[in-house]
Amino acid sequence: MKKAVVLVSGGMDSAVVLAMAREQGFALHALSVSYGQRHTSELDAAQRVARALGAVEHKTVTVDLRAFGGSALTADIEVPDAGGPGIPVTYVPARNTIMLSLALGWAEVLGANDLFCGVNAVDYSGYPDCRPAFIEAFERLANLATKAGVEGAGIRVHAPLLRLGKADIVREGQRLGVDFAQTVSCYRADGDGRACGHCDACRLRAEGFAAAGIPDPTRYVP
Ligand code: ZN
């Protein structure tokens, strides 16, 4: 069975990616990164999701990006309500580069040639590392940077949600039997994984479920 390293955040997008990789016949090696995010309920969610979707193993690697700060997710900067122009303060500097690099390192050790991530360029918040050109560039880098790229079968970076809207992602997840109740999307979720209902992540998720005509099992803070 081919192995894949799948980045799992605990949110709905990466849960769907995990299910898609499983459908393609990969043995799932799920990777989460504890980077100092505001709450750990999404890491708890990542663990539940990985188990529910049959991951062979799930690792959580700690890289404390609070050492740098610079984001509302890793510093004492308030998460704003949805909206506003430009790249939002919830952008974590170089986060996807850092996470894909960790996934790449593990993949080489496992002998896996496939990385999966939930990057999405449609209903996204304007993050520069969620663009198709970023994924293509990282794949080139991965093949230059590794033994697998030089001597082996090469590395493929899969971002199957890249061009899907949020509603399509919800529908795909439902088709694949993803239990969305186990996922946490909110930037300001409380310790029990209950969502705020007002941040960008909450807005995108709610709009996606509404557009798909599927009930959203998100639990909100009363
Ligand atoms: Zn929220």
Coordinates of N, CA and C and ligand atoms in Angstrom, one line a residue:
M1 N 0.8 -1.2 0.0 CA 0.0 0.0 0.0 C 0.9 1.2 0.0
K2 N 0.6 2.2 -0.9 CA 1.4 3.4 -0.9 C 1.1 4.3 0.3
K3 N 2.1 4.9 0.8 CA 1.9 5.7 2.0 C 1.8 7.2 1.6
A4 N 1.0 7.9 2.4 CA 0.9 9.4 2.2 C 1.0 10.1 3.5
V5 N 1.7 11.2 3.5 CA 1.6 12.1 4.7 C 0.6 13.1 4.5
V6 N -0.4 13.2 5.4 CA -1.5 14.1 5.3 C -1.5 15.1 6.4
L7 N -1.4 16.4 6.1 CA -1.5 17.4 7.1 C -2.9 17.6 7.6
V8 N -3.1 17.4 8.9 CA -4.4 17.5 9.5 C -4.5 18.5 10.6
S9 N -5.3 19.5 10.4 CA -5.4 20.6 11.4 C -6.4 20.4 12.4
G10 N -7.4 19.6 12.1 CA -8.6 19.5 13.0 C -9.8 20.2 12.4
G11 N -9.6 21.0 11.3 CA -10.7 21.7 10.6 C -11.3 20.8 9.6
M12 N -12.4 21.3 9.0 CA -13.1 20.5 8.1 C -12.4 20.2 6.8
D13 N -11.6 21.1 6.3 CA -10.9 20.9 5.0 C -10.0 19.8 5.0
S14 N -9.1 19.7 6.1 CA -8.1 18.7 6.1 C -8.8 17.3 6.4
A15 N -9.9 17.3 7.1 CA -10.6 16.1 7.3 C -11.1 15.5 5.9
V16 N -11.6 16.4 5.1 CA -12.0 15.9 3.7 C -10.8 15.4 2.9
V17 N -9.7 16.1 3.1 CA -8.5 15.7 2.3 C -8.1 14.3 2.8
L18 N -8.1 14.1 4.1 CA -7.8 12.7 4.6 C -8.7 11.7 4.0
A19 N -10.0 12.0 3.9 CA -10.9 11.0 3.3 C -10.6 10.8 1.8
M20 N -10.2 11.9 1.1 CA -9.9 11.8 -0.3 C -8.7 10.9 -0.5
A21 N -7.7 11.1 0.3 CA -6.4 10.3 0.2 C -6.7 8.8 0.5
R22 N -7.6 8.6 1.5 CA -8.0 7.2 1.8 C -8.7 6.6 0.6
E23 N -9.6 7.3 0.0 CA -10.3 6.8 -1.2 C -9.4 6.5 -2.3
Q24 N -8.3 7.2 -2.4 CA -7.3 6.9 -3.5 C -6.4 5.8 -3.1
G25 N -6.6 5.1 -2.0 CA -5.9 3.9 -1.7 C -4.6 4.1 -0.9
F26 N -4.4 5.3 -0.3 CA -3.2 5.5 0.4 C -3.3 5.0 1.9
A27 N -2.2 4.5 2.4 CA -2.1 4.3 3.9 C -1.8 5.7 4.5
L28 N -2.7 6.2 5.4 CA -2.6 7.5 5.9 C -1.7 7.7 7.1
H29 N -0.8 8.6 6.9 CA 0.1 9.0 8.0 C -0.2 10.5 8.3
A30 N -1.0 10.7 9.4 CA -1.5 12.0 9.6 C -0.5 12.8 10.5
L31 N -0.4 14.1 10.1 CA 0.6 15.0 10.8 C -0.1 16.2 11.2
S32 N -0.1 16.5 12.5 CA -0.5 17.8 13.0 C 0.6 18.6 13.6
V33 N 0.5 19.9 13.6 CA 1.6 20.7 14.1 C 1.0 21.6 15.2
S34 N 1.6 21.4 16.4 CA 1.2 22.3 17.5 C 2.2 23.5 17.4
Y35 N 1.7 24.6 16.8 CA 2.5 25.7 16.5 C 2.3 26.9 17.5
G36 N 1.5 26.6 18.5 CA 1.2 27.7 19.5 C -0.1 28.3 19.2
Q37 N -1.0 27.6 18.5 CA -2.3 28.2 18.1 C -3.0 28.5 19.4
R38 N -4.0 29.4 19.2 CA -4.7 30.0 20.4 C -5.4 29.0 21.3
H39 N -5.8 27.9 20.7 CA -6.5 26.9 21.5 C -6.1 25.5 21.0
T40 N -6.1 24.5 21.9 CA -5.7 23.2 21.5 C -6.9 22.3 21.1
S41 N -8.1 22.9 21.1 CA -9.3 22.0 20.8 C -9.2 21.6 19.3
E42 N -8.5 22.4 18.5 CA -8.4 21.9 17.1 C -7.4 20.7 17.0
L43 N -6.4 20.7 17.9 CA -5.5 19.5 17.9 C -6.2 18.3 18.4
D44 N -7.1 18.5 19.4 CA -7.9 17.4 19.9 C -8.7 16.9 18.7
A45 N -9.3 17.8 18.0 CA -10.1 17.4 16.8 C -9.3 16.7 15.8
A46 N -8.1 17.1 15.5 CA -7.2 16.4 14.6 C -7.0 15.0 14.9
Q47 N -6.9 14.7 16.2 CA -6.7 13.4 16.7 C -7.9 12.5 16.5
R48 N -9.1 13.1 16.8 CA -10.4 12.4 16.6 C -10.6 12.0 15.1
V49 N -10.3 13.1 14.2 CA -10.5 12.9 12.8 C -9.6 11.9 12.2
A50 N -8.3 11.9 12.6 CA -7.4 10.9 12.1 C -7.8 9.5 12.5
R51 N -8.2 9.3 13.7 CA -8.6 8.0 14.2 C -9.9 7.6 13.4
A52 N -10.9 8.5 13.3 CA -12.1 8.1 12.6 C -11.9 7.7 11.2
L53 N -11.0 8.4 10.5 CA -10.8 8.1 9.1 C -9.7 7.0 8.8
G54 N -9.3 6.3 9.9 CA -8.5 5.1 9.7 C -7.0 5.4 9.5
A55 N -6.5 6.5 10.0 CA -5.0 6.8 9.8 C -4.2 5.6 10.4
V56 N -3.2 5.2 9.8 CA -2.3 4.2 10.3 C -1.6 4.7 11.6
E57 N -1.2 6.0 11.5 CA -0.7 6.7 12.7 C -0.9 8.2 12.6
H58 N -0.8 8.8 13.7 CA -1.0 10.3 13.8 C 0.1 10.9 14.7
K59 N 0.8 11.8 14.2 CA 1.9 12.4 15.0 C 1.5 13.9 15.1
T60 N 1.8 14.5 16.3 CA 1.7 15.9 16.5 C 3.1 16.4 16.8
V61 N 3.6 17.3 15.9 CA 5.0 17.8 16.1 C 4.8 19.2 16.7
T62 N 5.6 19.6 17.6 CA 5.6 20.9 18.2 C 6.6 21.8 17.7
V63 N 6.2 22.9 17.1 CA 7.1 24.0 16.6 C 6.5 25.3 17.1
D64 N 7.0 25.9 18.1 CA 6.3 27.0 18.7 C 6.5 28.3 18.0
L65 N 5.6 28.6 17.1 CA 5.7 29.9 16.4 C 5.4 31.1 17.2
R66 N 5.0 30.9 18.4 CA 4.8 32.1 19.3 C 6.1 32.7 19.6
A67 N 7.2 32.0 19.4 CA 8.5 32.6 19.5 C 8.7 33.8 18.6
F68 N 8.0 33.7 17.4 CA 8.1 34.8 16.5 C 6.9 35.7 16.6
G69 N 5.7 35.2 16.9 CA 4.5 35.9 16.9 C 4.1 36.4 15.5
G70 N 3.6 37.7 15.5 CA 3.3 38.3 14.2 C 2.0 37.9 13.6
S71 N 1.1 37.2 14.3 CA -0.2 36.8 13.8 C -1.2 36.8 15.0
A72 N -2.4 37.0 14.6 CA -3.4 36.9 15.7 C -3.6 35.5 16.2
L73 N -3.0 34.5 15.5 CA -3.1 33.1 16.0 C -1.9 32.7 16.9
T74 N -0.9 33.5 16.8 CA 0.3 33.1 17.6 C 0.9 34.3 18.4
A75 N 0.1 35.3 18.6 CA 0.6 36.4 19.4 C -0.6 37.0 20.1
D76 N -0.4 38.0 21.0 CA -1.6 38.5 21.8 C -2.2 39.7 20.9
I77 N -2.7 39.2 19.7 CA -3.4 40.2 18.8 C -4.8 39.6 18.7
E78 N -5.8 40.4 18.8 CA -7.2 39.9 18.8 C -7.6 39.4 17.4
V79 N -8.3 38.3 17.4 CA -8.8 37.8 16.1 C -10.1 38.7 15.8
P80 N -10.0 39.3 14.6 CA -11.2 40.2 14.3 C -12.4 39.4 13.8
D81 N -13.5 40.0 13.8 CA -14.7 39.5 13.1 C -14.4 39.4 11.6
A82 N -15.2 38.7 10.9 CA -15.0 38.5 9.5 C -15.0 39.8 8.7
G83 N -14.3 39.8 7.6 CA -14.3 40.9 6.7 C -13.0 41.7 6.8
G84 N -13.0 42.8 6.0 CA -11.8 43.7 6.0 C -10.9 43.4 4.8
P85 N -10.2 44.4 4.3 CA -9.4 44.2 3.1 C -8.0 43.6 3.4
G86 N -7.3 43.1 2.4 CA -5.9 42.7 2.5 C -5.8 41.4 3.2
I87 N -4.5 41.1 3.5 CA -4.2 39.8 4.1 C -4.5 40.0 5.6
P88 N -5.4 39.1 6.2 CA -5.8 39.4 7.5 C -4.8 39.0 8.6
V89 N -5.0 39.5 9.8 CA -4.0 39.3 10.9 C -4.0 37.9 11.3
T90 N -4.9 37.0 10.9 CA -4.9 35.6 11.2 C -3.9 34.9 10.3
Y91 N -3.3 35.5 9.3 CA -2.2 34.9 8.5 C -1.0 34.7 9.5
V92 N -0.6 33.4 9.5 CA 0.6 33.0 10.3 C 1.8 33.0 9.3
P93 N 2.8 33.9 9.5 CA 3.9 34.0 8.6 C 4.5 32.6 8.3
A94 N 4.5 32.3 7.0 CA 5.1 31.1 6.4 C 4.6 29.8 6.9
R95 N 3.4 29.8 7.5 CA 2.9 28.6 8.1 C 2.8 27.3 7.2
N96 N 2.3 27.5 6.0 CA 2.2 26.4 5.1 C 3.5 25.9 4.6
T97 N 4.5 26.8 4.5 CA 5.9 26.4 4.1 C 6.5 25.5 5.2
I98 N 6.3 26.0 6.4 CA 6.8 25.3 7.6 C 6.2 23.9 7.7
M99 N 4.8 23.8 7.6 CA 4.1 22.6 7.8 C 4.4 21.6 6.7
L100 N 4.5 22.1 5.4 CA 4.8 21.1 4.3 C 6.2 20.6 4.5
S101 N 7.1 21.5 5.0 CA 8.5 21.1 5.2 C 8.6 19.9 6.2
L102 N 7.8 20.0 7.2 CA 7.8 19.0 8.2 C 7.2 17.7 7.6
A103 N 6.1 17.8 6.8 CA 5.5 16.7 6.2 C 6.5 16.0 5.2
L104 N 7.3 16.8 4.6 CA 8.3 16.3 3.6 C 9.4 15.5 4.3
G105 N 9.8 16.0 5.5 CA 10.8 15.3 6.3 C 10.3 14.0 6.7
W106 N 9.1 13.9 7.2 CA 8.5 12.6 7.6 C 8.4 11.7 6.4
A107 N 7.9 12.2 5.3 CA 7.7 11.4 4.1 C 8.9 10.7 3.7
E108 N 10.1 11.4 3.7 CA 11.3 10.8 3.3 C 11.7 9.6 4.3
V109 N 11.4 9.8 5.5 CA 11.7 8.7 6.5 C 10.8 7.5 6.3
L110 N 9.5 7.8 5.9 CA 8.6 6.7 5.7 C 8.7 6.0 4.4
G111 N 9.4 6.7 3.5 CA 9.5 6.2 2.1 C 8.2 6.5 1.4
A112 N 7.5 7.6 1.8 CA 6.3 8.1 1.1 C 6.6 9.1 0.0
N113 N 5.9 9.0 -1.1 CA 6.2 10.0 -2.2 C 5.0 11.0 -2.3
D114 N 4.1 10.9 -1.4 CA 2.9 11.8 -1.6 C 2.6 12.5 -0.3
L115 N 2.4 13.9 -0.5 CA 2.0 14.7 0.6 C 0.6 15.3 0.2
F116 N -0.2 15.3 1.2 CA -1.6 15.9 1.0 C -1.8 17.1 2.0
C117 N -2.3 18.2 1.5 CA -2.7 19.3 2.4 C -4.0 19.9 1.9
G118 N -4.7 20.6 2.8 CA -6.0 21.1 2.6 C -6.0 22.5 2.1
V119 N -4.9 23.0 1.5 CA -4.9 24.4 1.0 C -6.0 24.6 -0.1
N120 N -6.6 25.8 0.0 CA -7.8 26.1 -0.8 C -7.7 27.5 -1.3
A121 N -7.8 27.7 -2.6 CA -7.6 29.0 -3.2 C -8.9 29.8 -3.5
V122 N -10.0 29.1 -3.2 CA -11.3 29.8 -3.7 C -11.9 30.6 -2.5
D123 N -12.5 29.9 -1.6 CA -13.1 30.6 -0.4 C -12.1 30.7 0.7
Y124 N -11.0 31.3 0.4 CA -9.9 31.4 1.4 C -9.8 32.9 1.9
S125 N -8.9 33.1 2.8 CA -8.9 34.4 3.4 C -7.9 35.4 2.8
G126 N -7.3 35.0 1.7 CA -6.3 35.9 1.1 C -4.9 35.6 1.5
Y127 N -4.6 34.4 2.1 CA -3.3 34.0 2.5 C -2.4 33.7 1.3
P128 N -1.2 34.3 1.2 CA -0.3 34.0 0.1 C 0.1 32.6 -0.1
D129 N 0.2 31.8 1.0 CA 0.6 30.4 0.9 C -0.6 29.5 0.6
C130 N -1.7 30.0 0.1 CA -2.8 29.1 -0.3 C -3.0 29.2 -1.8
R131 N -2.1 29.7 -2.5 CA -2.3 29.9 -4.0 C -1.7 28.7 -4.7
P132 N -2.3 28.4 -5.9 CA -1.8 27.3 -6.7 C -0.3 27.4 -7.0
A133 N 0.2 28.6 -7.3 CA 1.6 28.8 -7.6 C 2.5 28.4 -6.4
F134 N 2.0 28.6 -5.2 CA 2.8 28.2 -4.0 C 2.9 26.7 -4.0
I135 N 1.9 25.9 -4.2 CA 1.9 24.5 -4.2 C 2.8 24.0 -5.2
E136 N 2.7 24.5 -6.5 CA 3.6 24.1 -7.6 C 5.1 24.3 -7.2
A137 N 5.4 25.5 -6.6 CA 6.8 25.8 -6.3 C 7.3 24.9 -5.2
F138 N 6.4 24.6 -4.2 CA 6.8 23.7 -3.1 C 7.1 22.3 -3.6
E139 N 6.3 21.9 -4.6 CA 6.6 20.5 -5.2 C 8.0 20.5 -5.9
R140 N 8.3 21.6 -6.6 CA 9.6 21.7 -7.2 C 10.7 21.6 -6.2
L141 N 10.5 22.4 -5.2 CA 11.5 22.5 -4.1 C 11.7 21.1 -3.5
A142 N 10.5 20.4 -3.2 CA 10.6 19.1 -2.6 C 11.4 18.1 -3.4
N143 N 11.3 18.2 -4.7 CA 12.1 17.3 -5.6 C 13.5 17.6 -5.7
L144 N 13.8 18.9 -5.5 CA 15.2 19.3 -5.5 C 15.9 19.0 -4.1
A145 N 15.1 19.0 -3.1 CA 15.6 19.1 -1.7 C 15.9 17.7 -1.1
T146 N 15.3 16.6 -1.7 CA 15.3 15.4 -1.1 C 16.0 14.2 -1.8
K147 N 16.4 13.2 -1.1 CA 16.9 12.0 -1.7 C 15.8 11.4 -2.6
A148 N 14.6 11.4 -2.1 CA 13.5 10.8 -2.9 C 13.4 11.5 -4.2
G149 N 13.6 12.8 -4.2 CA 13.5 13.6 -5.5 C 14.6 13.3 -6.4
V150 N 15.8 13.1 -5.9 CA 17.0 12.9 -6.7 C 17.1 11.4 -7.2
E151 N 16.9 10.5 -6.3 CA 17.2 9.1 -6.6 C 16.0 8.2 -6.7
G152 N 14.9 8.7 -6.1 CA 13.7 7.9 -6.0 C 12.6 8.2 -7.0
A153 N 11.4 8.0 -6.5 CA 10.2 8.2 -7.4 C 9.7 9.6 -7.4
G154 N 10.4 10.5 -6.7 CA 9.9 11.9 -6.6 C 8.8 12.1 -5.6
I155 N 8.5 13.4 -5.4 CA 7.5 13.7 -4.4 C 6.4 14.5 -5.1
R156 N 5.2 14.1 -4.8 CA 4.0 14.8 -5.3 C 3.3 15.5 -4.2
V157 N 3.0 16.8 -4.4 CA 2.2 17.5 -3.4 C 0.8 17.6 -3.9
H158 N -0.1 17.0 -3.1 CA -1.5 17.0 -3.5 C -2.3 18.1 -2.7
A159 N -3.0 18.9 -3.4 CA -3.9 19.9 -2.7 C -5.2 19.8 -3.4
P160 N -5.9 18.7 -3.1 CA -7.1 18.4 -3.9 C -8.3 19.4 -3.7
L161 N -8.2 20.2 -2.7 CA -9.3 21.2 -2.5 C -8.9 22.6 -3.1
L162 N -7.8 22.6 -3.8 CA -7.2 23.9 -4.2 C -8.3 24.7 -5.0
R163 N -9.0 24.1 -5.9 CA -9.9 24.9 -6.7 C -11.4 24.6 -6.4
L164 N -11.6 24.0 -5.2 CA -13.0 23.8 -4.8 C -13.6 24.9 -4.0
G165 N -14.8 25.2 -4.1 CA -15.5 26.2 -3.2 C -15.9 25.4 -1.9
K166 N -16.2 26.2 -0.9 CA -16.5 25.6 0.4 C -17.7 24.6 0.3
A167 N -18.7 25.0 -0.5 CA -19.8 24.1 -0.6 C -19.4 22.8 -1.3
D168 N -18.6 22.8 -2.3 CA -18.1 21.6 -2.9 C -17.3 20.7 -1.9
I169 N -16.6 21.4 -1.0 CA -15.8 20.6 0.0 C -16.7 19.9 0.9
V170 N -17.8 20.7 1.3 CA -18.8 20.1 2.2 C -19.4 18.8 1.6
R171 N -19.8 19.0 0.3 CA -20.5 17.9 -0.4 C -19.5 16.7 -0.6
E172 N -18.3 17.0 -0.9 CA -17.3 15.9 -1.0 C -17.1 15.2 0.3
G173 N -17.0 15.9 1.4 CA -16.9 15.3 2.7 C -18.1 14.4 3.0
Q174 N -19.3 14.9 2.7 CA -20.4 14.1 3.0 C -20.4 12.8 2.2
R175 N -20.1 12.9 0.9 CA -20.0 11.7 0.0 C -19.0 10.7 0.6
L176 N -17.9 11.2 1.2 CA -16.9 10.3 1.7 C -17.1 9.9 3.2
G177 N -18.2 10.3 3.8 CA -18.6 9.9 5.1 C -17.8 10.6 6.2
V178 N -17.3 11.8 6.0 CA -16.6 12.6 7.0 C -17.6 13.1 8.0
D179 N -17.3 12.8 9.3 CA -18.2 13.3 10.4 C -17.7 14.7 10.8
F180 N -18.4 15.7 10.2 CA -18.0 17.1 10.4 C -18.2 17.6 11.9
A181 N -19.0 16.8 12.6 CA -19.2 17.2 14.0 C -17.9 17.1 14.8
Q182 N -16.9 16.3 14.3 CA -15.6 16.1 14.9 C -14.6 17.2 14.6
T183 N -15.0 18.1 13.7 CA -14.0 19.1 13.2 C -14.2 20.4 13.9
V184 N -13.2 21.2 14.0 CA -13.2 22.5 14.6 C -12.6 23.5 13.7
S185 N -13.3 24.5 13.2 CA -12.8 25.5 12.2 C -12.5 26.8 12.8
C186 N -13.2 27.2 13.9 CA -13.1 28.5 14.4 C -11.7 28.9 14.9
Y187 N -11.3 30.2 14.7 CA -10.1 30.7 15.2 C -10.2 31.0 16.7
R188 N -11.4 31.1 17.2 CA -11.6 31.5 18.6 C -12.3 30.4 19.4
A189 N -12.2 29.2 18.9 CA -13.0 28.1 19.6 C -12.6 28.0 21.1
D190 N -13.5 27.6 21.9 CA -13.2 27.5 23.3 C -12.6 26.1 23.6
G191 N -12.3 25.8 24.8 CA -11.6 24.6 25.2 C -12.4 23.3 24.8
D192 N -13.7 23.5 24.7 CA -14.6 22.4 24.3 C -14.8 22.3 22.8
G193 N -14.1 23.2 22.0 CA -14.2 23.1 20.6 C -15.5 23.9 20.1
R194 N -16.1 24.7 21.0 CA -17.3 25.4 20.5 C -16.9 26.7 19.8
A195 N -17.5 27.0 18.7 CA -17.1 28.1 17.8 C -17.7 29.4 18.2
C196 N -17.1 30.5 17.8 CA -17.5 31.9 18.1 C -18.7 32.3 17.2
G197 N -18.7 31.8 15.9 CA -19.7 32.2 15.0 C -19.5 33.6 14.3
H198 N -18.4 34.2 14.6 CA -18.2 35.6 14.0 C -16.9 35.8 13.2
C199 N -15.9 34.9 13.4 CA -14.6 35.1 12.7 C -14.7 34.6 11.3
D200 N -13.6 34.9 10.5 CA -13.6 34.5 9.1 C -13.8 33.0 8.9
A201 N -13.1 32.2 9.7 CA -13.2 30.8 9.6 C -14.7 30.3 9.8
C202 N -15.3 30.9 10.8 CA -16.7 30.5 11.1 C -17.6 30.9 9.9
R203 N -17.4 32.1 9.4 CA -18.2 32.6 8.3 C -18.1 31.7 7.1
L204 N -16.8 31.4 6.7 CA -16.6 30.6 5.5 C -17.3 29.2 5.7
R205 N -17.1 28.7 6.8 CA -17.7 27.3 7.1 C -19.2 27.4 7.0
A206 N -19.8 28.3 7.7 CA -21.3 28.4 7.7 C -21.8 28.7 6.3
E207 N -21.2 29.5 5.5 CA -21.6 29.8 4.2 C -21.5 28.5 3.3
G208 N -20.4 27.7 3.5 CA -20.3 26.5 2.7 C -21.4 25.5 3.0
F209 N -21.7 25.3 4.3 CA -22.8 24.3 4.6 C -24.1 24.8 4.1
A210 N -24.4 26.1 4.2 CA -25.6 26.7 3.7 C -25.7 26.5 2.2
A211 N -24.7 26.8 1.5 CA -24.7 26.7 0.0 C -24.8 25.3 -0.4
A212 N -24.3 24.3 0.4 CA -24.4 22.9 0.0 C -25.8 22.4 0.4
G213 N -26.5 23.1 1.2 CA -27.8 22.6 1.7 C -27.7 21.5 2.7
I214 N -26.6 21.5 3.4 CA -26.3 20.4 4.4 C -26.3 21.0 5.8
P215 N -26.9 20.4 6.8 CA -26.9 21.0 8.1 C -25.4 21.0 8.7
D216 N -25.0 22.1 9.3 CA -23.7 22.2 9.9 C -23.8 21.8 11.4
P217 N -23.0 20.8 11.8 CA -23.1 20.3 13.1 C -22.3 21.1 14.1
T218 N -21.7 22.3 13.6 CA -20.9 23.1 14.5 C -21.7 23.5 15.8
R219 N -20.9 23.3 16.9 CA -21.5 23.8 18.2 C -21.0 25.2 18.5
Y220 N -21.8 26.1 18.8 CA -21.4 27.5 19.1 C -21.4 27.8 20.6
V221 N -20.6 28.7 20.9 CA -20.6 29.2 22.3 C -21.9 30.0 22.5
P222 N -22.6 29.7 23.5 CA -24.0 30.3 23.7 C -23.8 31.8 23.9
Ligands
ZN1 ZN -15.1 31.7 14.9

